[in-house]
PDB file of C-alpha atoms in Angstrom:
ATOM      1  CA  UNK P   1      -5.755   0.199   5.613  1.00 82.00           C
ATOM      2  CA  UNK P   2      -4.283  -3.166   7.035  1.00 87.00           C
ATOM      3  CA  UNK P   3      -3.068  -5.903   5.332  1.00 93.00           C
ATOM      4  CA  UNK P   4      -4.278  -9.326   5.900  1.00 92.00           C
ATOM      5  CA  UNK P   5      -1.195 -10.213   7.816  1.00 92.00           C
ATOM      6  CA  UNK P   6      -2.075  -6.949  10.148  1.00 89.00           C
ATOM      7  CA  UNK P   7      -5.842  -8.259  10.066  1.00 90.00           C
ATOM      8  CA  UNK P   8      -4.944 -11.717  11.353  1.00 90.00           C
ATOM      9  CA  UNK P   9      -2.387 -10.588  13.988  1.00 86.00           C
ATOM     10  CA  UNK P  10      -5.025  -8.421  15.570  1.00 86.00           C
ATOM     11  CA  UNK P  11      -7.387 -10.908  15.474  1.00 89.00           C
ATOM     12  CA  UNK P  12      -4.893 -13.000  18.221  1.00 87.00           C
ATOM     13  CA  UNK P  13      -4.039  -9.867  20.187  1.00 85.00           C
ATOM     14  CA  UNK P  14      -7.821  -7.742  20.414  1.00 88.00           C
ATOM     15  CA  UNK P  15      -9.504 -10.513  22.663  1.00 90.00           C
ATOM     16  CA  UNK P  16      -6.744 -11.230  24.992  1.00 87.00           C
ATOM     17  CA  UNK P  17      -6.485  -7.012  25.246  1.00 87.00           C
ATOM     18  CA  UNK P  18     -10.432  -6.691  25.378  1.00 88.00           C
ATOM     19  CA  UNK P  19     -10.141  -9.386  28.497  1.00 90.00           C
ATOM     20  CA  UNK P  20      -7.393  -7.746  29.926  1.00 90.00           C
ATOM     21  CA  UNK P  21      -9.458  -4.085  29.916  1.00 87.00           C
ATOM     22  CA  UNK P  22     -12.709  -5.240  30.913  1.00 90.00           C
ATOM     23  CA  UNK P  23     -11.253  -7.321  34.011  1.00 91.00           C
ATOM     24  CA  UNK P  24     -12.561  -6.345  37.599  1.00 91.00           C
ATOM     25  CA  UNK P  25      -9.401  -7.958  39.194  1.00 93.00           C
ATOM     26  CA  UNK P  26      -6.103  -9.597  37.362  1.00 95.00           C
ATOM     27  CA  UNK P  27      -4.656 -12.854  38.953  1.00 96.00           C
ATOM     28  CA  UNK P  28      -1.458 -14.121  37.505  1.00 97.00           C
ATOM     29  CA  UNK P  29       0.020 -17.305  39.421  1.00 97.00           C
ATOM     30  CA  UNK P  30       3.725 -17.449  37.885  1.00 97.00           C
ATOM     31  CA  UNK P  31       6.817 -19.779  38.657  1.00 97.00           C
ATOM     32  CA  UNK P  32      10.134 -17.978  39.378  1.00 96.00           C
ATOM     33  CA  UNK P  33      12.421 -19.169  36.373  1.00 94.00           C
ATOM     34  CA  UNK P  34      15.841 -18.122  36.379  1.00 92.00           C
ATOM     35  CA  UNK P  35      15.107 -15.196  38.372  1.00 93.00           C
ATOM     36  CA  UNK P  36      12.183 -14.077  36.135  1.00 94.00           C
ATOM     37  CA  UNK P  37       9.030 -14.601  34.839  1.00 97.00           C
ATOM     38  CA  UNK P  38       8.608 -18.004  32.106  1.00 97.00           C
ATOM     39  CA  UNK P  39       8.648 -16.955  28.403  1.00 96.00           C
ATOM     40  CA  UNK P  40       4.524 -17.900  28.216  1.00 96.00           C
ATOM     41  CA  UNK P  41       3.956 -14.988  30.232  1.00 96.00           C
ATOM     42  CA  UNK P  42       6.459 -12.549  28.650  1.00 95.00           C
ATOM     43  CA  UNK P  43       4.475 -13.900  25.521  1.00 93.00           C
ATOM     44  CA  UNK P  44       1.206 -12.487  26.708  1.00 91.00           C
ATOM     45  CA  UNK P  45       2.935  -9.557  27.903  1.00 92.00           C
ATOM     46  CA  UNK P  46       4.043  -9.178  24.446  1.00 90.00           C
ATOM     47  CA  UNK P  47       0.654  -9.189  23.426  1.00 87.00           C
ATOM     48  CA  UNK P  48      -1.343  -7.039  25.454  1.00 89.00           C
ATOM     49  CA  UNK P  49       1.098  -3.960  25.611  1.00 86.00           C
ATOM     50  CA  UNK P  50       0.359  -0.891  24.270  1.00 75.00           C
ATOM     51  CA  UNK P  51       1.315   2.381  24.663  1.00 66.00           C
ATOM     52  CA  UNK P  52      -0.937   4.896  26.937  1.00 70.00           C
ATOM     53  CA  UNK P  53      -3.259   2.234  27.794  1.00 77.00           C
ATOM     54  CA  UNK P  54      -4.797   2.214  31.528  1.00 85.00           C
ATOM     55  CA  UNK P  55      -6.209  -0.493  33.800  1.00 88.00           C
ATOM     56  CA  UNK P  56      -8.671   0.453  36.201  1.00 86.00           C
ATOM     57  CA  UNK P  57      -8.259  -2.746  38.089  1.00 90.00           C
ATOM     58  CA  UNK P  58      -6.250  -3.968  40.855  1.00 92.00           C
ATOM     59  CA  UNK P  59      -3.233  -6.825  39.571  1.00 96.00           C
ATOM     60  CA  UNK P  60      -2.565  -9.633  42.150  1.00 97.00           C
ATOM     61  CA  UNK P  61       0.257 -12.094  41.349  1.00 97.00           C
ATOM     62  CA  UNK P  62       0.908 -15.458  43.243  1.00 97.00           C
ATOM     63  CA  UNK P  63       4.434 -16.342  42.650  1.00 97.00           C
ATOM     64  CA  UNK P  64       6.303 -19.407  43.685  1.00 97.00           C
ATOM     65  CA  UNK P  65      10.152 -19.454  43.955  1.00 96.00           C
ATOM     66  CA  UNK P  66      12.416 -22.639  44.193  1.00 95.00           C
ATOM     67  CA  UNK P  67      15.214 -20.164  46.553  1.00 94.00           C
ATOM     68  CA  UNK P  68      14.246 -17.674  48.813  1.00 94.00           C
ATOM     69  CA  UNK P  69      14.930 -13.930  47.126  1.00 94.00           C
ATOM     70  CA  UNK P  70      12.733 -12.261  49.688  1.00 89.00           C
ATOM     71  CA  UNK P  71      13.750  -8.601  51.519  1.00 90.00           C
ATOM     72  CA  UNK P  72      17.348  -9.105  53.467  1.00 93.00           C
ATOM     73  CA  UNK P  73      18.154 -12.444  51.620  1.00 93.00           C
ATOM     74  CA  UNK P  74      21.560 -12.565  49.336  1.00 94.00           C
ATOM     75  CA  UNK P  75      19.326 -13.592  46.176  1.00 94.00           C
ATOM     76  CA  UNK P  76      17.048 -10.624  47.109  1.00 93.00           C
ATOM     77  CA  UNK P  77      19.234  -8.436  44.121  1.00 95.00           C
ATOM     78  CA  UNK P  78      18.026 -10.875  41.701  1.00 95.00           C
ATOM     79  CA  UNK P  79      14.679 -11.022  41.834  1.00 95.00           C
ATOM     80  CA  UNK P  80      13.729 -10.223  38.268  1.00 95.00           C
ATOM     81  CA  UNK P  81      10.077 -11.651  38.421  1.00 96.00           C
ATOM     82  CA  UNK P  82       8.205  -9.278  41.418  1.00 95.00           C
ATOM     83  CA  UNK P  83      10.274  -5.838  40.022  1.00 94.00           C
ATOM     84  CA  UNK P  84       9.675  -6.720  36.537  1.00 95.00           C
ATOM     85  CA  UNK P  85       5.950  -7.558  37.106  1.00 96.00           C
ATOM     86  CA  UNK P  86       5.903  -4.664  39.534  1.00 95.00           C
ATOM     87  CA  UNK P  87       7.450  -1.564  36.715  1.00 94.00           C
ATOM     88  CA  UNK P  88       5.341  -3.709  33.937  1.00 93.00           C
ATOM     89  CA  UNK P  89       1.923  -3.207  35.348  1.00 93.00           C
ATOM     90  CA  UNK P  90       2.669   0.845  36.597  1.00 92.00           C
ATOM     91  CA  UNK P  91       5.117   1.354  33.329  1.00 89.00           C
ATOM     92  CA  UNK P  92       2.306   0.171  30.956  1.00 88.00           C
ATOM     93  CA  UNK P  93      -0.810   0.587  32.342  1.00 89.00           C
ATOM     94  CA  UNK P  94      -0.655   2.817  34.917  1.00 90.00           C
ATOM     95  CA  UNK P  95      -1.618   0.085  38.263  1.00 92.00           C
ATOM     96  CA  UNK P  96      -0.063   0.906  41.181  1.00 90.00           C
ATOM     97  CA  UNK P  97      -2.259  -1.756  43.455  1.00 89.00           C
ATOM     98  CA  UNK P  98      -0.480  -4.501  42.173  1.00 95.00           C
ATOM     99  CA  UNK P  99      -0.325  -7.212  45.349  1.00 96.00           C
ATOM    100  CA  UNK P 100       2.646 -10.450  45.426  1.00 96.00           C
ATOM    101  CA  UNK P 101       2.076 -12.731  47.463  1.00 97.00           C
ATOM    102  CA  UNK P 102       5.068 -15.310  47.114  1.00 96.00           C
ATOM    103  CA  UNK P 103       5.939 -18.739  48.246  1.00 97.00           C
ATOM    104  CA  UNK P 104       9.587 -19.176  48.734  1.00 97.00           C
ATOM    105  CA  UNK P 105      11.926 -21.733  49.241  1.00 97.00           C
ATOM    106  CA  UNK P 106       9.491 -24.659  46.991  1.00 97.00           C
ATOM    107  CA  UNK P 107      12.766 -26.511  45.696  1.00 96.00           C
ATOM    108  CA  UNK P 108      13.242 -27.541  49.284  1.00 96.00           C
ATOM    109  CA  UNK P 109      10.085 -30.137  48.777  1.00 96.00           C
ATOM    110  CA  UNK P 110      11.944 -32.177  45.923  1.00 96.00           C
ATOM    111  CA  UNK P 111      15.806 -31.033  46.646  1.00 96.00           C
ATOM    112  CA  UNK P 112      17.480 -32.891  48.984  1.00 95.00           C
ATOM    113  CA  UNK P 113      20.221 -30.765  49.219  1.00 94.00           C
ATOM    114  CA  UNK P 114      17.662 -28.229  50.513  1.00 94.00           C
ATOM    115  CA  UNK P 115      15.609 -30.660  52.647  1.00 94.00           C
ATOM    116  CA  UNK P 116      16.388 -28.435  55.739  1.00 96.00           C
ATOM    117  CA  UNK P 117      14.916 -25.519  54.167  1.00 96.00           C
ATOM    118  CA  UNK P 118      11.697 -27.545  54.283  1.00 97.00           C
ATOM    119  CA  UNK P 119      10.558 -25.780  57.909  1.00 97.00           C
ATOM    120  CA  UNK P 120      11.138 -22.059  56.251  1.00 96.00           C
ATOM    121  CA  UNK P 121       9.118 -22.938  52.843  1.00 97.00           C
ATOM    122  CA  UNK P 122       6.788 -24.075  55.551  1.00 97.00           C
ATOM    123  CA  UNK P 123       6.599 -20.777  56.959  1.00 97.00           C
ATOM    124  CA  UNK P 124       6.704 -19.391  54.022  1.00 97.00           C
ATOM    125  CA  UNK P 125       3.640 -20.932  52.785  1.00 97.00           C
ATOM    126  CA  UNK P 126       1.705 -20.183  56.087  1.00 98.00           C
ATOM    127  CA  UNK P 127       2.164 -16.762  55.871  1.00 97.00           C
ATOM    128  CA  UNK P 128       1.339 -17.036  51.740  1.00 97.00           C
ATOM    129  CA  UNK P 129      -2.298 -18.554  52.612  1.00 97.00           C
ATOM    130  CA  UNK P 130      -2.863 -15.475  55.597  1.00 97.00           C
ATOM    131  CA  UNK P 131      -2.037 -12.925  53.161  1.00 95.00           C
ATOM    132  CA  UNK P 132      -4.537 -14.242  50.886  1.00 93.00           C
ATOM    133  CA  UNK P 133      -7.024 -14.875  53.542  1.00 93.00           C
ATOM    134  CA  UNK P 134      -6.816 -11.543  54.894  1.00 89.00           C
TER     135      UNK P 134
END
């Protein structure tokens, strides 16, 4: 038997789990903040974990980072938003196929201090749009 507290919390979490189940294909476009993920999405996170539940679906995330933390890179270590999305997805619900396709370097548009970054974001963002084209 629930209570009515039990009752109403469900009530938030069952659709957002129900959409998250039924979904062909998950797309989750997600700003790097200090080196993670923003607390709205570790909010929904929150919400749709539970334990020996399985996706059938493939998980693509489009991520945009203010620095550069790609393979090779000195920030590379600290990357906490493409490993934790990465072990989330497999940990919980068993998805290997997850797909991140990133865009690094965005500060460099606004941050003068980083205005000759501008030609790798550049790159960057090229080679963002081909992944997603191919």
């Amino acid at each position: 038997m629930r209570t009515p507290a039990q009752r109403a919390a469900w009530a938030v979490v069952e659709p957002l789990l129900a959409e998250l189940v039924s979904a062909d294909e998950v797309l989750i476009g997600v700003p790097m903040y200090n080196y993670g993920v923003p607390a709205s999405l570790k909010a929904w996170i929150d919400q749709v974990t539970f334990p020996r539940a399985r996706l059938e679906t493939r998980v693509v995330v489009t991520a945009a980072r203010g620095g550069t933390y790609a393979p090779g890179t000195p920030r590379e270590p600290v990357d906490h938003q493409e490993r934790y999305l990465r072990d989330f997805f497999a940990g919980h619900f068993g998805v290997q196929d997850v797909t991140v396709i990133a865009v690094e370097l965005t500060n460099a548009l606004v941050d003068p201090w980083l205005s000759d970054a501008r030609p790798a974001y550049q790159e960057s963002y090229a080679a963002a749009l081909a992944e997603v084209a191919a």
